[in-house]
Coordinates of C-alpha atoms in Angstrom, one line a residue:
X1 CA 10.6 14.6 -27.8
X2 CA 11.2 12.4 -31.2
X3 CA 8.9 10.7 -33.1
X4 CA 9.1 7.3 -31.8
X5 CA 8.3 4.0 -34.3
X6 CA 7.9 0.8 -33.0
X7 CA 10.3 -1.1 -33.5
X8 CA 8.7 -4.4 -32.5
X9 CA 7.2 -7.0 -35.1
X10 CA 3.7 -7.0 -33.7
X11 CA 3.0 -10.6 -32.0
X12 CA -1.0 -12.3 -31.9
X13 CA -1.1 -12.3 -28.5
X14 CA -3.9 -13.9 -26.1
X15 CA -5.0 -10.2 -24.6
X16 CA -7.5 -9.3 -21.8
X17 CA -10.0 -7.8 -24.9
X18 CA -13.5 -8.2 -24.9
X19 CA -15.5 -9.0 -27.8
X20 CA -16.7 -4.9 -27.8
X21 CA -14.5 -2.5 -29.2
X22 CA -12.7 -0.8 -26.5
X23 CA -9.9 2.4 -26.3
X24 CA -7.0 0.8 -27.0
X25 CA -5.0 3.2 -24.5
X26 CA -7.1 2.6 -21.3
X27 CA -9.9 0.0 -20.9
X28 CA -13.1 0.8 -19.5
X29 CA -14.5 -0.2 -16.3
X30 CA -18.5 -0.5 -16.4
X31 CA -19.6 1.3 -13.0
X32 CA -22.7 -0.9 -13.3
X33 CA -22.7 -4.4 -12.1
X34 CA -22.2 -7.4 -14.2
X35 CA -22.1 -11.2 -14.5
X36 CA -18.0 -10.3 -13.4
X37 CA -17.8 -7.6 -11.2
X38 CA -20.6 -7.3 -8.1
X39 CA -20.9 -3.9 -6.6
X40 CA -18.9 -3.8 -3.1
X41 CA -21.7 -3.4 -0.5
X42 CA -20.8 -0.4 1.8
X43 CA -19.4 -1.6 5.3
X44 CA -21.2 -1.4 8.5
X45 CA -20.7 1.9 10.4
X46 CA -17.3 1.8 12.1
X47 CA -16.0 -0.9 10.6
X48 CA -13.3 -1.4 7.9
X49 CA -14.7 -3.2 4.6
X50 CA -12.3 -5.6 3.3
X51 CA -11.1 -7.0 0.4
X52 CA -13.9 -8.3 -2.4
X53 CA -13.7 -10.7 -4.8
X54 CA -15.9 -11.3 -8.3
X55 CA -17.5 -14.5 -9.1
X56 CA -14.7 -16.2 -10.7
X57 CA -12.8 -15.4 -7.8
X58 CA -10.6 -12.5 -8.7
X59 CA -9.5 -9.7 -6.5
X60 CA -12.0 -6.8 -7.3
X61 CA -10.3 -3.1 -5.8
X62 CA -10.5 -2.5 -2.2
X63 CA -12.6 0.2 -0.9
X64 CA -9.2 1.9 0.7
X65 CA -8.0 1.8 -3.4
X66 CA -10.6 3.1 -5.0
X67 CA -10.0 6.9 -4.3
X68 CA -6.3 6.4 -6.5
X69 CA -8.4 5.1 -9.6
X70 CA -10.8 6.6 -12.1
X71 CA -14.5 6.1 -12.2
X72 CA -13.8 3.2 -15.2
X73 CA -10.6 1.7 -13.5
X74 CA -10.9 -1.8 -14.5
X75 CA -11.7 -5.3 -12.3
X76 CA -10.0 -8.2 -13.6
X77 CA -12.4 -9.8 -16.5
X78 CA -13.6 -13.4 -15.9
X79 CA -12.0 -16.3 -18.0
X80 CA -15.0 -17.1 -20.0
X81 CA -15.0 -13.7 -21.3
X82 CA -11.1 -13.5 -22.1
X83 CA -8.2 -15.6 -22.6
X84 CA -6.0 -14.3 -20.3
X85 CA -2.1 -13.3 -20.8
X86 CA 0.4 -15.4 -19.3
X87 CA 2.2 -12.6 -17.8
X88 CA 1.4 -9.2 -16.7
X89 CA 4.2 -6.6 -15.9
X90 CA 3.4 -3.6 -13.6
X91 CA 5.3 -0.6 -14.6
X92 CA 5.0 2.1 -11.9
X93 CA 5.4 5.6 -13.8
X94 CA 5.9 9.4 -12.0
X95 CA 7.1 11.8 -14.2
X96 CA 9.0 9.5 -16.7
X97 CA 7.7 11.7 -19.9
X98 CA 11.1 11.7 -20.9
X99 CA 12.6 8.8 -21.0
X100 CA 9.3 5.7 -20.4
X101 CA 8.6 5.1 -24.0
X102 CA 12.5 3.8 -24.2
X103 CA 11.6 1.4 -21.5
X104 CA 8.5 0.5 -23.0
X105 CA 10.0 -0.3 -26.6
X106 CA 12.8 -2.3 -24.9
X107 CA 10.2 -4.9 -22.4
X108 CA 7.8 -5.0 -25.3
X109 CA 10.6 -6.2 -27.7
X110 CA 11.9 -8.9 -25.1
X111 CA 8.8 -10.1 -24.4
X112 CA 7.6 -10.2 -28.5
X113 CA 10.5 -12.1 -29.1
X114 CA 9.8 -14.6 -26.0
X115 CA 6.9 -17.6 -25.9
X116 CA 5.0 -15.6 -23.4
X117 CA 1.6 -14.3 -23.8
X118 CA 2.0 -10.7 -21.9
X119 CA 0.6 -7.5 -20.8
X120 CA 2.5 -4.4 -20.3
X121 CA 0.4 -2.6 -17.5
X122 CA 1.7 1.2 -17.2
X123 CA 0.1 3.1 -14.0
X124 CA 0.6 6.6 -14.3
X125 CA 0.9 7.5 -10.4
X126 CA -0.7 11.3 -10.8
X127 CA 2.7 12.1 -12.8
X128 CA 3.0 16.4 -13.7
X129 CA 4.4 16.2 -16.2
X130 CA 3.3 14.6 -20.0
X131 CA 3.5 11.3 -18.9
X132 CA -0.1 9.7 -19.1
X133 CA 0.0 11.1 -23.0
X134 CA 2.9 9.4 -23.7
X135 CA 1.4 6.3 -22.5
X136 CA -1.7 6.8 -24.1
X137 CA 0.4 6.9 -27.4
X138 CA 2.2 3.9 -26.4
X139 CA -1.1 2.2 -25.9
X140 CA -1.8 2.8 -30.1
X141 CA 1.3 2.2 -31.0
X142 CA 1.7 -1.2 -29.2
X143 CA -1.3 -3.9 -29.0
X144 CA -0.3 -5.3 -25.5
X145 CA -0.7 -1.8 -23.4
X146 CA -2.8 -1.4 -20.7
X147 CA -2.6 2.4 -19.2
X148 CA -4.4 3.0 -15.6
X149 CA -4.2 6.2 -14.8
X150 CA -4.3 7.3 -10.6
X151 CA -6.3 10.5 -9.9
X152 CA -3.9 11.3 -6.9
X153 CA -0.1 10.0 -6.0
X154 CA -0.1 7.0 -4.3
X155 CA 3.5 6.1 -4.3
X156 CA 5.4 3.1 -6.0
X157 CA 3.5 0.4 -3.4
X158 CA 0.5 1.3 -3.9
X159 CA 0.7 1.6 -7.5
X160 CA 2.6 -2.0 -7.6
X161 CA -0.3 -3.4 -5.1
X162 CA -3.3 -2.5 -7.1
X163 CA -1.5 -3.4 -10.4
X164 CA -1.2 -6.8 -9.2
X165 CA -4.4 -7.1 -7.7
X166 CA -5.8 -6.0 -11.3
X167 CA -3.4 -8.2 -13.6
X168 CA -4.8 -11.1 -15.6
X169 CA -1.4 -12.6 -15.6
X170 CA -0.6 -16.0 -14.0
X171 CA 2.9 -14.4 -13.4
X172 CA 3.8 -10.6 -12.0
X173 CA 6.5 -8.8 -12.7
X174 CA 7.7 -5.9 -11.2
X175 CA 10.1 -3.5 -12.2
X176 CA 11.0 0.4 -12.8
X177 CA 10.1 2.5 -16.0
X178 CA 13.9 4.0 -14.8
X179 CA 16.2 2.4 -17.4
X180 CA 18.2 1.0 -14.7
X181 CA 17.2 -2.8 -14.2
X182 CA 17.8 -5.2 -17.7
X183 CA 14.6 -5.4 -18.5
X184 CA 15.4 -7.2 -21.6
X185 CA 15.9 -10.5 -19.3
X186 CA 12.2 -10.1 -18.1
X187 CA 11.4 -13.7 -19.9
X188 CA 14.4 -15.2 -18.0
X189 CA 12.7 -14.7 -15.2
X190 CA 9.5 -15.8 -16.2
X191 CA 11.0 -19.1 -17.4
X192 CA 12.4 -20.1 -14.3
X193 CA 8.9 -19.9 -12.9
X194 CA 7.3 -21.9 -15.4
X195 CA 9.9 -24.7 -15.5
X196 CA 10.4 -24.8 -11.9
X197 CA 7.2 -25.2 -9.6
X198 CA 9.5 -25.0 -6.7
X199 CA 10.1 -21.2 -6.5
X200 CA 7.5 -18.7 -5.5
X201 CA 9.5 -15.6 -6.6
X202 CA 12.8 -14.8 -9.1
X203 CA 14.3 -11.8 -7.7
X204 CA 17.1 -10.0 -10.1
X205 CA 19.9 -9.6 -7.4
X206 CA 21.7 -6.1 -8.1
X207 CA 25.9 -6.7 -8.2
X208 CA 26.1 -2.8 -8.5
X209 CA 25.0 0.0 -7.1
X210 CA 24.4 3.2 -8.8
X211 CA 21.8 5.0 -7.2
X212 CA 22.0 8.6 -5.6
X213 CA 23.8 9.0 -2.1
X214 CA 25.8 6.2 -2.8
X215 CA 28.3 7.0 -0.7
X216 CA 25.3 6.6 2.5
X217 CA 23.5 3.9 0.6
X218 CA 25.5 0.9 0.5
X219 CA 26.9 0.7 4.1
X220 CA 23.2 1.0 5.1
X221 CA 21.4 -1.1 3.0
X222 CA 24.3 -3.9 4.0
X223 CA 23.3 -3.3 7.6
X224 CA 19.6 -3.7 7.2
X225 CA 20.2 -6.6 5.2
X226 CA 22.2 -8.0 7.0
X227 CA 19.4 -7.3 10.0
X228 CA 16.7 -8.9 7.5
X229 CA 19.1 -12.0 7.0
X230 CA 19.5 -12.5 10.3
X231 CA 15.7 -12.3 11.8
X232 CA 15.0 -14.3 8.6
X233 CA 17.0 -16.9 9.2
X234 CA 17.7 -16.6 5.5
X235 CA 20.4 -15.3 3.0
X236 CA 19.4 -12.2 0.8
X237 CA 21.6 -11.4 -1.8
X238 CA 19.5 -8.3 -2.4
X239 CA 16.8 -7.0 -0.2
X240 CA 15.2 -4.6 -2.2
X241 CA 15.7 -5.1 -5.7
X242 CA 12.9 -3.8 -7.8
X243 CA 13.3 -6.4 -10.6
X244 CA 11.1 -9.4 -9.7
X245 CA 8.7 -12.1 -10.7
X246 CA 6.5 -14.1 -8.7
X247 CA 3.2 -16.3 -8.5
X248 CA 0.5 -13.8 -8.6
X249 CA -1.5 -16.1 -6.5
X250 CA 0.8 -16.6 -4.4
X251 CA 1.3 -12.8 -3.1
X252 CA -2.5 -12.2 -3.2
X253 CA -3.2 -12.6 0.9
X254 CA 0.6 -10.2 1.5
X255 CA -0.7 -7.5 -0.4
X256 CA -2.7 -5.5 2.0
X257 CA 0.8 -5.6 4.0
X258 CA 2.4 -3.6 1.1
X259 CA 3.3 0.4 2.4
X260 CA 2.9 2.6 -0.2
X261 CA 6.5 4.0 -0.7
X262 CA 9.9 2.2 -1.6
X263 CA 9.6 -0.5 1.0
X264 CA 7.1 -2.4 -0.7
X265 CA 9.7 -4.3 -2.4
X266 CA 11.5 -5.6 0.8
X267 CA 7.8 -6.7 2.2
X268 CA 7.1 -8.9 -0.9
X269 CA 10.2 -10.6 0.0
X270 CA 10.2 -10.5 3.9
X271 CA 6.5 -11.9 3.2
X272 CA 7.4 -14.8 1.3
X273 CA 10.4 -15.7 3.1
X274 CA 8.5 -16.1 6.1
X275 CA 6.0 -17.9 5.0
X276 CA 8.1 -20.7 3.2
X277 CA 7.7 -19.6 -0.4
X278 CA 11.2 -20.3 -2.3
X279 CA 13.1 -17.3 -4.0
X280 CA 15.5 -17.8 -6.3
X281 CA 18.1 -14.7 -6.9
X282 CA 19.8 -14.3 -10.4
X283 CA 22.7 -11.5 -10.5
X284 CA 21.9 -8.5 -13.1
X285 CA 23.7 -5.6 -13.5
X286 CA 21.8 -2.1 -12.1
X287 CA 22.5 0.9 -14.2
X288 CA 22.8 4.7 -13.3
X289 CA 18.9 6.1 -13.6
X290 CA 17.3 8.2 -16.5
X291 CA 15.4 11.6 -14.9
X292 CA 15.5 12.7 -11.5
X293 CA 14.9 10.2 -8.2
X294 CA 12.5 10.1 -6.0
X295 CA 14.3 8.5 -3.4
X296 CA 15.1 10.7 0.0
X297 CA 17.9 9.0 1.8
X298 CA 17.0 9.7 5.7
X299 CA 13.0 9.4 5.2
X300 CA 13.2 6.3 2.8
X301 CA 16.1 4.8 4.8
X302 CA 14.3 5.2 8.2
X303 CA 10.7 3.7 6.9
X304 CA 13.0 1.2 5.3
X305 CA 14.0 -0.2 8.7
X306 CA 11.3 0.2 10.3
X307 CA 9.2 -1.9 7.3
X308 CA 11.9 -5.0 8.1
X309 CA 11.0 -4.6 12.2
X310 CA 7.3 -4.3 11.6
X311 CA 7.5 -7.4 9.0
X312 CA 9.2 -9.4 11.4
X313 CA 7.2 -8.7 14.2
X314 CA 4.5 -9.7 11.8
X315 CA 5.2 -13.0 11.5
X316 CA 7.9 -13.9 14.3
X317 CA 7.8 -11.5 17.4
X318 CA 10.0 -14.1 19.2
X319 CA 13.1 -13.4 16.8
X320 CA 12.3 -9.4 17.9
X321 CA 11.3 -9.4 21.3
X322 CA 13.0 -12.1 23.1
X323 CA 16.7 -11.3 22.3
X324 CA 16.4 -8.2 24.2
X325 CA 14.3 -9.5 26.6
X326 CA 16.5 -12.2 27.8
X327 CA 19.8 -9.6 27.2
X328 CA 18.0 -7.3 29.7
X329 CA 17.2 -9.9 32.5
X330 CA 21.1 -12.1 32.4
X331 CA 22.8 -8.4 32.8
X332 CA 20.1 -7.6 35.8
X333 CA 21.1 -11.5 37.4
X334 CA 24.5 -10.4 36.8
X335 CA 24.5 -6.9 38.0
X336 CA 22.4 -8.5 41.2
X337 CA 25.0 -11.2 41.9
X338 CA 27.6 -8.2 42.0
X339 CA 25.7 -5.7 43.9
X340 CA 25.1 -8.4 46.8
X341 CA 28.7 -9.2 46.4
X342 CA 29.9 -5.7 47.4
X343 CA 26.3 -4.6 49.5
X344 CA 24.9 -7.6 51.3
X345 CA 21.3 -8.2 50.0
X346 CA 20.5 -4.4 48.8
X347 CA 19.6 -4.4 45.1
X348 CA 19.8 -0.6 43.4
X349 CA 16.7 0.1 41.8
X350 CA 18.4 0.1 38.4
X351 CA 19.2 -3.8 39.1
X352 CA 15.6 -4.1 39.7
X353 CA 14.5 -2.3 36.3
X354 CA 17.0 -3.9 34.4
X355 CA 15.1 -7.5 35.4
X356 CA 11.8 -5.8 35.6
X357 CA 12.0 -4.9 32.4
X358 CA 13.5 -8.1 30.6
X359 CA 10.7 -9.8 32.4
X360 CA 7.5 -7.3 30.4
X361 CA 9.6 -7.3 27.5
X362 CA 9.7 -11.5 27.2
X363 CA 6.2 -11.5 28.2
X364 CA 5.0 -9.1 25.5
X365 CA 7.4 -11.4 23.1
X366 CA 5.0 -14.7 24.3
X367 CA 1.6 -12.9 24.3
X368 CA 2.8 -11.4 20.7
X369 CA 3.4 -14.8 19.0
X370 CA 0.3 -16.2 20.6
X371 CA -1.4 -13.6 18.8
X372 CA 0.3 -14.6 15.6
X373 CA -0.3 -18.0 16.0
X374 CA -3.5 -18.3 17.2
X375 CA -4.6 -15.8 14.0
X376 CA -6.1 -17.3 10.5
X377 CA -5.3 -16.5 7.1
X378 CA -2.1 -13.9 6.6

């Protein structure tokens, strides 16, 4: 690999230091507790221990996380300790050795040239290849790297979920260390945030595709969206673009929904769109990826639509459940009125299933958005 030189004009930027010298590749995480960060009490036996915030009120890890980080992985700092960045951008990295410091020169460059106060938080998701040293040298070469390492693959959700959970950033963006998305209009996005408290999310709609299977890809991904759009009740230009920014306060309570594979991306949105928050979609251009993809079409596309079902049934069973229900139950009427046309008052016992089971489906469809409703919080 060449010798890289930064290219960037270094920018004083309001970082997450603290006043003691730290690496400038990966910050430490004191294991002990402190004014910020209280130690996570262990859960009663049996029982799932959930999410745990510090004293300001940041999102420490969750137990279920902690096995992906290092002993030092860090908690978000406090604001009295640190002036925090404006913007922090997750950038997911598996075996990108060859090809993520290009990525990283061209969103640092953007984002120098920008008003923003940033981060550039690289997890290195267990990558076998040289990865994590090239971030490490990115990390001295730039001054607004952060490098978590995971001790195990998690996959591109979980790796986007905890690096929100840990950003000091008002504003999260997400995006691939892939070359594929402009990254270079990262502050574009960020800008429509800031001057326009109306929307939630910016989501940079792909007009291309370029991605492996193509031929299998688009007519699919059109279907599910199209599925999405219509148990949404809400037009997606793109369903699973991985260029995005959004409130990071806003997608704290949806990110324990988050699978840990490709689908993360279309939960984020699914999430928000059922829950009222605004997206706004701005057309970029999707280019042919760098290095070797991760993507398998029949497992990816199959937990794909089964993440926009489950999503849905999440938050509006009806939209699910009923359709079929009441489908099942007018063909049994139907199929009844016929039957005692032709045989006087003898019903076949498919007649009787086909009502039967209308009836238990639209039952399950009411007890299942009394459940819903009758929950609190997400």
């Amino acid at each position: 690999m060449s010798e890289h030189t930064n290219t960037g004009q270094a920018v004083p930027v309001a970082g997450p230091a603290t006043a003691s010298a730290t690496s400038p590749e990966t910050e430490m995480i004191p294991t002990a507790p402190s004014p910020e960060t209280e130690m996570i009490p262990a859960a009663p036996s049996g029982q799932e221990q959930g999410p745990v915030t510090t004293a300001d009120g940041q999102l420490a890890v969750h137990p279920a996380d902690a096995a992906y980080l290092p002993s030092t992985a860090a908690t978000p700092q406090s604001a009295q300790d640190a002036d925090k960045p404006y913007v922090t951008i997750v950038l997911p990295c598996f075996n990108e050795a060859e090809h993520v410091l290009q990525e990283i020169d061209r969103i640092t460059t953007a984002m120098n040239a920008s008003e923003f106060t940033y981060e550039l938080l690289c997890i290195d998701d267990a990558s076998t290849d040289d990865t994590l040293e090239v971030l490490h040298q990115a990390a001295r070469d730039y001054a607004n790297i952060r490098v978590m390492p995971f001790r195990r693959n998690g996959g591109s959700g979980t790796a986007r979920r905890i690096g929100t959970q840990q950003a000091y950033g008002e504003i999260v963006v997400w995006t691939d260390a892939d070359m594929t998305y402009e990254n270079e209009r990262i502050p574009e996005l960020v800008r429509i945030l800031r001057d326009d408290q109306s929307y939630d999310q910016v989501v940079g709609a792909r007009t291309t595709e370029e991605g492996t299977h193509k031929w299998a890809r688009v007519p699919a991904k059109w279907l599910i969206r199209k599925i999405a759009e219509k148990l949404s009740n809400q037009k997606i230009p793109d369903l699973n673009s991985g260029l995005r920014a959004f409130r990071r306060e806003v997608s704290l309570p949806y990110l324990r929904l988050l699978p840990p594979g490709f689908s993360c991306v279309t939960t984020i949105t699914l999430a928000f769109l059922s829950n009222q928050h605004d997206i706004k979609y701005v057309p970029t251009s999707y280019a042919k990826r760098a290095g070797v993809s991760k993507f398998h079409f029949v497992r990816d596309a199959y937990r794909y639509i089964l993440q926009v079902l489950r999503m849905v049934m999440y938050f509006d069973p009806l939209k699910v459940l009923m359709p079929p229900a009441l489908w099942l139950v007018v063909i049994g009427v139907l199929k009844a009125v016929v039957d005692m046309v032709r045989h006087p008052f003898y019903f076949p016992a498919s007649t009787v299933l086909l009502i039967v089971s209308g009836i238990m489906i639209g039952s399950l469809a009411l007890l299942s958005d009394l459940v819903v409703r009758s929950r609190t919080g997400v």
